[in-house]
């Protein structure tokens, strides 16, 4: 065990690693409830997506633990699932099978990039301000979705959207659930999102808004409804190149940023560099590709892994522990299905995760208009156009234009000009 995970070298023990794995699992297990609920909005089978979510998470996290020896867990990313369901399927009007095809193509490209140094060039080409803006914009987007699902905000003929009726039982329960989760968060309770869900579910049962399942557990079934249903041909027939690029772009730098942050917290960076980065990125790339085959949106490294690191997790044994616990959730499909069917249980998680993602806005130089205005456009256009790709595209077009106007065109990476032209063609001539 010590030879495989280098426990002594990293100053940890088996007991500490197991405890760290349990902690990370509790902080991220909400995704097995939220993700199937989000993707079922795109017409996908809930039980199929549930199993696909767990399997993709297990595959990616096992690879991370065994081949990179990092205490980092991976699962389908929040924001990426919303983009899949509400922008690609809902906005583009393509089938979920075609959307899975786009995820698969993006995953294959991600695998190829992970095997070359081009991944660093791609990351370096994108300004930090726009990377932060994309994260924040996605956060605002999924918060908006959470507010809509709970009917805290509703459609209005006069103003497009307005405040909903907070006296409605489900909306009121959402507000209560949100307050409970925020209190737990304020007191730094580990797994506050998941615990908040459970407390809200208990209140829902007491108030008659949720009925307990006939059976809490069951053998995993339903994967055949989503597995190997992807339509790769439809991706190219519909010209979903911007969609592929968006999946790839978000997954690549979101995962890289999260991994660097967690590795730095664990003291695993060497000379400010990320050892074994190829294997770590491959874990996510293979997880994304596998997830597309099984039937779920792209995977991403979870910042919740930092909770396990705070407990003392330093090796891949933490990730292995998370994988084992995720495998156990496969037998709780009836319970997960009931929980995900109550908006008041899942909406607070969407709202709070969105809030946490907005934190990166403080890293943007708001006094520099060349950096700030494109970032601003990305953040506001994602929710207002209901499209993550459109927000990214407009920001990527405006950024080099402002730089050129100010005589700073050489500061823009040549590859970024290619991105800008491609997005201009996509948005200007092929819709979005």
Coordinates of C-alpha atoms in Angstrom, one line a residue:
X1 CA 0.0 0.0 0.0
X2 CA 2.8 2.4 0.9
X3 CA 4.7 1.5 -2.2
X4 CA 1.7 2.1 -4.4
X5 CA 0.5 5.4 -2.9
X6 CA 3.7 6.7 -1.2
X7 CA 1.9 7.3 2.1
X8 CA 5.0 7.8 4.3
X9 CA 6.6 10.1 1.7
X10 CA 3.6 12.3 1.8
X11 CA 3.2 12.2 5.5
X12 CA -0.2 10.4 5.7
X13 CA -1.7 7.1 6.8
X14 CA -4.3 4.6 5.5
X15 CA -6.8 5.8 8.2
X16 CA -6.3 9.4 7.2
X17 CA -6.7 8.7 3.5
X18 CA -9.9 6.7 4.1
X19 CA -11.4 9.5 6.3
X20 CA -10.4 12.0 3.6
X21 CA -12.2 9.9 1.0
X22 CA -15.4 9.7 3.0
X23 CA -15.3 13.5 3.5
X24 CA -14.8 14.2 -0.2
X25 CA -17.6 11.8 -1.0
X26 CA -20.1 13.5 1.3
X27 CA -19.3 16.9 -0.1
X28 CA -19.8 15.8 -3.8
X29 CA -22.4 13.1 -3.6
X30 CA -25.1 15.6 -4.4
X31 CA -24.1 15.3 -8.0
X32 CA -25.6 11.8 -8.3
X33 CA -29.0 13.4 -7.4
X34 CA -28.7 16.7 -9.3
X35 CA -27.1 15.5 -12.6
X36 CA -29.8 13.0 -13.5
X37 CA -32.4 15.6 -12.6
X38 CA -30.8 18.2 -14.9
X39 CA -30.3 15.8 -17.9
X40 CA -33.7 14.3 -17.6
X41 CA -34.9 17.8 -18.6
X42 CA -33.4 17.1 -22.0
X43 CA -35.6 14.0 -22.3
X44 CA -33.0 11.5 -21.1
X45 CA -34.0 8.5 -18.9
X46 CA -33.4 9.4 -15.3
X47 CA -32.2 5.9 -14.2
X48 CA -29.9 5.6 -17.2
X49 CA -28.3 9.0 -16.5
X50 CA -28.0 8.1 -12.8
X51 CA -26.0 4.9 -13.5
X52 CA -24.0 6.7 -16.2
X53 CA -23.1 9.5 -13.8
X54 CA -21.9 7.1 -11.2
X55 CA -19.9 4.9 -13.7
X56 CA -18.2 7.9 -15.4
X57 CA -17.3 9.2 -12.0
X58 CA -15.9 5.9 -10.9
X59 CA -13.8 5.4 -14.0
X60 CA -12.3 9.0 -14.0
X61 CA -11.7 9.0 -10.2
X62 CA -10.1 5.5 -10.3
X63 CA -7.7 6.5 -13.0
X64 CA -6.8 9.7 -11.1
X65 CA -6.1 7.7 -7.9
X66 CA -4.2 4.7 -9.5
X67 CA -2.2 6.4 -12.2
X68 CA -1.7 10.0 -10.9
X69 CA -1.9 9.3 -7.2
X70 CA -3.8 12.5 -6.4
X71 CA -6.6 12.9 -3.8
X72 CA -8.9 14.4 -6.5
X73 CA -12.4 13.1 -7.4
X74 CA -14.1 13.6 -10.7
X75 CA -17.7 13.5 -11.8
X76 CA -20.0 15.2 -14.4
X77 CA -19.5 18.9 -14.0
X78 CA -22.1 21.4 -12.8
X79 CA -22.6 23.9 -15.5
X80 CA -21.6 21.5 -18.2
X81 CA -24.7 19.5 -17.5
X82 CA -26.8 22.7 -17.7
X83 CA -25.1 23.6 -21.0
X84 CA -25.9 20.1 -22.3
X85 CA -29.6 20.1 -21.3
X86 CA -30.6 23.7 -21.7
X87 CA -28.3 25.2 -24.3
X88 CA -27.4 22.4 -26.6
X89 CA -30.6 20.3 -26.5
X90 CA -33.0 23.0 -25.4
X91 CA -31.4 25.9 -27.3
X92 CA -29.9 24.3 -30.4
X93 CA -32.9 22.0 -30.7
X94 CA -30.8 18.9 -31.3
X95 CA -31.5 15.5 -29.8
X96 CA -29.8 14.4 -26.6
X97 CA -28.2 11.6 -28.6
X98 CA -26.5 14.2 -30.9
X99 CA -25.5 16.2 -27.8
X100 CA -23.8 13.0 -26.4
X101 CA -22.1 12.7 -29.7
X102 CA -20.6 16.2 -29.3
X103 CA -19.4 15.2 -25.8
X104 CA -17.8 12.1 -27.2
X105 CA -15.9 14.0 -29.9
X106 CA -14.8 16.6 -27.4
X107 CA -13.6 13.8 -25.1
X108 CA -11.6 12.2 -27.9
X109 CA -10.0 15.5 -28.7
X110 CA -9.3 16.0 -25.0
X111 CA -7.5 12.6 -24.9
X112 CA -5.3 13.6 -27.9
X113 CA -4.5 17.0 -26.3
X114 CA -3.6 15.4 -23.0
X115 CA -1.0 13.3 -24.8
X116 CA 0.7 16.4 -26.3
X117 CA 2.1 19.7 -25.1
X118 CA -0.5 21.5 -27.2
X119 CA -2.8 21.5 -24.2
X120 CA -0.5 24.0 -22.5
X121 CA -0.5 26.2 -25.6
X122 CA -4.3 26.1 -25.7
X123 CA -4.6 27.1 -22.0
X124 CA -2.0 29.9 -22.4
X125 CA -3.9 31.3 -25.3
X126 CA -6.9 32.2 -23.2
X127 CA -6.5 35.3 -21.0
X128 CA -7.0 34.7 -17.3
X129 CA -9.8 37.3 -17.2
X130 CA -11.9 35.3 -19.7
X131 CA -11.2 32.0 -17.9
X132 CA -12.6 33.6 -14.7
X133 CA -15.5 35.1 -16.5
X134 CA -16.5 31.8 -18.1
X135 CA -16.5 30.1 -14.6
X136 CA -18.6 33.0 -13.1
X137 CA -20.9 33.1 -16.1
X138 CA -21.6 29.4 -15.8
X139 CA -22.3 30.0 -12.1
X140 CA -24.8 32.7 -12.8
X141 CA -26.4 30.5 -15.5
X142 CA -27.0 27.5 -13.2
X143 CA -28.2 29.8 -10.4
X144 CA -30.8 31.1 -12.8
X145 CA -31.8 27.6 -13.7
X146 CA -32.1 26.7 -10.0
X147 CA -34.3 29.8 -9.4
X148 CA -36.5 28.9 -12.3
X149 CA -36.9 25.2 -11.3
X150 CA -38.0 26.3 -7.9
X151 CA -40.3 29.0 -9.4
X152 CA -38.6 31.7 -7.3
X153 CA -38.4 33.5 -10.6
X154 CA -41.0 33.0 -13.3
X155 CA -41.8 34.1 -16.8
X156 CA -43.6 37.5 -17.2
X157 CA -45.2 38.9 -20.4
X158 CA -44.4 42.4 -19.3
X159 CA -40.8 42.1 -18.0
X160 CA -39.8 38.6 -19.3
X161 CA -39.1 37.4 -15.8
X162 CA -40.3 38.4 -12.4
X163 CA -40.5 37.1 -8.8
X164 CA -42.6 34.0 -8.3
X165 CA -45.2 33.3 -5.6
X166 CA -43.2 32.5 -2.6
X167 CA -46.3 31.3 -0.7
X168 CA -46.6 28.2 -3.0
X169 CA -45.6 25.2 -1.0
X170 CA -42.8 23.9 -3.2
X171 CA -41.3 27.4 -3.7
X172 CA -41.5 28.1 0.1
X173 CA -39.8 24.7 0.8
X174 CA -37.0 25.7 -1.6
X175 CA -36.4 28.9 0.3
X176 CA -36.4 26.9 3.6
X177 CA -34.0 24.4 2.1
X178 CA -31.7 27.1 0.8
X179 CA -31.6 28.8 4.2
X180 CA -30.8 25.4 5.9
X181 CA -27.9 24.8 3.4
X182 CA -26.6 28.3 3.9
X183 CA -26.6 27.9 7.7
X184 CA -24.7 24.6 7.4
X185 CA -22.3 26.3 5.0
X186 CA -21.8 29.2 7.4
X187 CA -20.8 26.8 10.1
X188 CA -18.5 24.9 7.8
X189 CA -20.3 21.6 8.1
X190 CA -18.7 19.0 5.8
X191 CA -21.1 17.9 3.1
X192 CA -23.5 20.8 3.8
X193 CA -25.1 20.5 0.4
X194 CA -25.9 16.8 0.8
X195 CA -27.0 17.2 4.4
X196 CA -29.2 20.2 3.4
X197 CA -30.8 18.0 0.8
X198 CA -31.6 15.3 3.3
X199 CA -33.1 17.8 5.9
X200 CA -35.2 19.4 3.2
X201 CA -36.4 15.9 2.1
X202 CA -37.4 15.1 5.7
X203 CA -39.4 18.4 5.8
X204 CA -41.0 17.5 2.4
X205 CA -42.1 14.1 3.8
X206 CA -43.6 15.7 6.9
X207 CA -45.5 18.3 4.9
X208 CA -46.7 15.7 2.4
X209 CA -44.8 17.1 -0.5
X210 CA -42.8 14.0 -1.0
X211 CA -43.7 10.3 -0.6
X212 CA -41.1 7.8 0.4
X213 CA -40.2 5.1 -2.1
X214 CA -41.6 1.7 -1.7
X215 CA -38.0 0.4 -1.6
X216 CA -34.9 2.3 -0.7
X217 CA -32.6 0.1 -2.7
X218 CA -32.7 -1.8 -6.0
X219 CA -30.4 -3.5 -8.4
X220 CA -29.1 -1.0 -11.0
X221 CA -31.3 -1.0 -14.1
X222 CA -32.0 1.4 -17.0
X223 CA -28.5 2.0 -18.4
X224 CA -29.6 0.5 -21.7
X225 CA -31.8 3.6 -22.2
X226 CA -28.8 5.9 -22.5
X227 CA -25.7 3.7 -23.1
X228 CA -24.3 3.8 -26.6
X229 CA -27.2 5.9 -27.9
X230 CA -24.9 8.8 -29.0
X231 CA -25.3 10.1 -32.5
X232 CA -21.8 11.2 -33.8
X233 CA -23.0 11.7 -37.3
X234 CA -25.6 14.2 -36.2
X235 CA -22.9 16.3 -34.6
X236 CA -21.4 17.1 -38.0
X237 CA -24.8 17.2 -39.8
X238 CA -25.8 20.0 -37.4
X239 CA -22.5 21.7 -37.5
X240 CA -22.0 21.6 -33.7
X241 CA -18.4 22.7 -33.9
X242 CA -18.9 25.6 -31.4
X243 CA -20.6 23.1 -29.0
X244 CA -17.6 20.7 -29.3
X245 CA -15.2 23.6 -28.7
X246 CA -17.2 24.8 -25.7
X247 CA -17.3 21.4 -24.1
X248 CA -13.6 21.0 -24.7
X249 CA -12.6 24.5 -23.5
X250 CA -14.6 24.4 -20.3
X251 CA -13.5 20.9 -19.4
X252 CA -9.9 21.6 -20.1
X253 CA -9.2 24.7 -18.2
X254 CA -11.8 24.1 -15.4
X255 CA -10.2 20.7 -14.7
X256 CA -6.7 22.1 -14.9
X257 CA -7.5 25.0 -12.6
X258 CA -9.2 22.8 -10.0
X259 CA -6.4 20.3 -10.1
X260 CA -3.8 22.9 -9.6
X261 CA -5.7 24.5 -6.7
X262 CA -6.2 21.1 -4.9
X263 CA -2.6 20.0 -5.5
X264 CA -1.3 23.3 -4.2
X265 CA -3.5 23.0 -1.1
X266 CA -2.1 19.5 -0.5
X267 CA 1.5 20.7 -1.0
X268 CA 2.0 18.4 -4.1
X269 CA 3.2 21.0 -6.5
X270 CA 7.0 20.9 -7.3
X271 CA 8.7 24.2 -8.2
X272 CA 5.2 25.6 -8.9
X273 CA 4.6 22.8 -11.5
X274 CA 2.1 20.0 -11.6
X275 CA 3.8 16.6 -11.7
X276 CA 2.1 13.8 -13.6
X277 CA -0.3 16.3 -15.2
X278 CA -0.7 14.1 -18.3
X279 CA -2.2 11.2 -16.3
X280 CA -4.4 13.6 -14.3
X281 CA -5.8 15.2 -17.5
X282 CA -6.2 11.8 -19.1
X283 CA -8.4 10.8 -16.2
X284 CA -10.8 13.5 -17.0
X285 CA -10.6 13.0 -20.7
X286 CA -11.3 9.3 -20.5
X287 CA -14.0 10.0 -17.9
X288 CA -15.7 12.4 -20.4
X289 CA -15.4 10.0 -23.3
X290 CA -16.7 7.0 -21.2
X291 CA -19.5 9.2 -19.8
X292 CA -20.6 10.0 -23.3
X293 CA -20.8 6.3 -24.2
X294 CA -22.8 5.5 -21.0
X295 CA -25.0 8.6 -21.3
X296 CA -23.9 11.7 -19.4
X297 CA -22.4 15.1 -19.8
X298 CA -18.6 15.7 -19.4
X299 CA -16.7 15.0 -16.2
X300 CA -14.6 17.5 -14.4
X301 CA -12.3 17.6 -11.4
X302 CA -14.3 18.6 -8.3
X303 CA -13.2 21.4 -6.1
X304 CA -15.0 19.6 -3.2
X305 CA -11.8 17.4 -3.2
X306 CA -10.3 20.2 -1.2
X307 CA -12.4 19.1 1.8
X308 CA -10.7 15.7 1.8
X309 CA -7.3 17.4 1.5
X310 CA -8.2 19.6 4.5
X311 CA -8.8 16.4 6.5
X312 CA -5.3 15.2 5.5
X313 CA -5.8 13.4 2.1
X314 CA -2.6 13.4 0.1
X315 CA -2.6 10.4 -2.2
X316 CA -4.7 8.5 -4.7
X317 CA -6.0 6.3 -1.9
X318 CA -8.4 9.1 -1.1
X319 CA -9.7 9.0 -4.7
X320 CA -10.0 5.2 -4.5
X321 CA -12.1 5.5 -1.4
X322 CA -14.4 8.0 -3.2
X323 CA -14.8 5.5 -6.1
X324 CA -15.8 2.7 -3.8
X325 CA -18.5 4.8 -2.0
X326 CA -19.8 6.0 -5.4
X327 CA -20.2 2.4 -6.4
X328 CA -22.4 1.8 -3.4
X329 CA -24.8 4.6 -4.5
X330 CA -25.7 2.5 -7.6
X331 CA -28.0 0.4 -5.4
X332 CA -30.0 3.5 -4.2
X333 CA -31.6 4.4 -7.4
X334 CA -35.2 4.5 -6.0
X335 CA -34.1 6.9 -3.3
X336 CA -32.2 9.1 -5.6
X337 CA -35.1 9.2 -8.1
X338 CA -37.5 10.5 -5.4
X339 CA -35.1 13.1 -4.1
X340 CA -34.3 14.4 -7.6
X341 CA -38.0 14.7 -8.4
X342 CA -38.5 17.4 -5.8
X343 CA -37.3 20.9 -7.0
X344 CA -36.9 22.1 -3.5
X345 CA -34.3 19.5 -2.8
X346 CA -32.1 20.1 -5.9
X347 CA -32.6 23.8 -6.6
X348 CA -30.7 25.0 -3.5
X349 CA -27.6 23.0 -4.7
X350 CA -27.8 24.7 -8.1
X351 CA -28.1 28.2 -6.5
X352 CA -25.3 27.7 -4.0
X353 CA -22.9 26.1 -6.4
X354 CA -23.5 29.0 -8.8
X355 CA -22.7 31.4 -6.0
X356 CA -19.5 29.6 -5.2
X357 CA -18.5 29.8 -8.9
X358 CA -19.0 33.6 -8.9
X359 CA -16.2 33.9 -6.4
X360 CA -13.6 34.2 -9.2
X361 CA -14.9 37.6 -10.3
X362 CA -12.7 39.2 -7.7
X363 CA -9.6 38.0 -9.8
X364 CA -10.6 40.1 -12.8
X365 CA -8.9 43.5 -13.3
X366 CA -12.1 45.6 -13.4
X367 CA -10.1 48.8 -13.9
X368 CA -8.7 47.5 -17.2
X369 CA -11.5 47.9 -19.8
X370 CA -9.8 45.6 -22.3
X371 CA -9.9 42.7 -19.8
X372 CA -13.0 43.6 -17.9
X373 CA -15.6 44.4 -20.7
X374 CA -15.2 41.1 -22.6
X375 CA -15.4 39.3 -19.2
X376 CA -18.5 41.3 -18.4
X377 CA -20.2 40.3 -21.7
X378 CA -19.4 36.6 -21.0
X379 CA -20.9 36.7 -17.5
X380 CA -24.2 38.5 -18.4
X381 CA -24.8 36.9 -21.8
X382 CA -24.7 33.3 -20.6
X383 CA -27.9 33.6 -18.6
X384 CA -29.6 36.3 -20.7
X385 CA -29.1 34.3 -24.0
X386 CA -29.6 31.0 -22.2
X387 CA -26.4 29.8 -23.9
X388 CA -23.0 29.3 -22.5
X389 CA -21.4 29.0 -26.0
X390 CA -22.9 32.4 -27.0
X391 CA -21.5 34.1 -24.0
X392 CA -18.1 32.7 -24.6
X393 CA -18.2 33.5 -28.3
X394 CA -19.1 37.1 -27.9
X395 CA -16.4 37.6 -25.2
X396 CA -13.8 36.0 -27.4
X397 CA -14.8 38.2 -30.4
X398 CA -14.8 41.5 -28.4
X399 CA -11.5 40.8 -26.5
X400 CA -9.1 41.0 -29.5
X401 CA -11.0 43.9 -31.1
X402 CA -10.5 46.0 -28.0
X403 CA -6.8 45.0 -27.9
X404 CA -6.4 46.0 -31.5
X405 CA -8.1 49.3 -31.0
X406 CA -5.7 50.1 -28.1
X407 CA -2.7 49.1 -30.2
X408 CA -2.1 46.0 -28.1
X409 CA -2.8 43.4 -30.7
X410 CA 0.5 41.6 -30.1
X411 CA -0.6 40.8 -26.6
X412 CA -3.2 38.5 -28.0
X413 CA -2.0 34.9 -28.6
X414 CA -2.2 34.0 -32.4
X415 CA -4.4 31.0 -31.6
X416 CA -6.9 33.3 -29.8
X417 CA -7.4 35.2 -33.1
X418 CA -8.4 31.8 -34.7
X419 CA -10.9 31.3 -31.8
X420 CA -12.4 34.7 -32.4
X421 CA -12.8 34.2 -36.2
X422 CA -14.4 30.8 -35.7
X423 CA -16.9 32.1 -33.1
X424 CA -17.6 35.1 -35.4
X425 CA -18.4 32.7 -38.3
X426 CA -20.5 30.4 -36.0
X427 CA -22.6 33.2 -34.4
X428 CA -22.8 35.5 -37.4
X429 CA -23.6 33.0 -40.1
X430 CA -24.7 29.7 -38.5
X431 CA -26.7 30.9 -35.5
X432 CA -25.8 29.8 -32.0

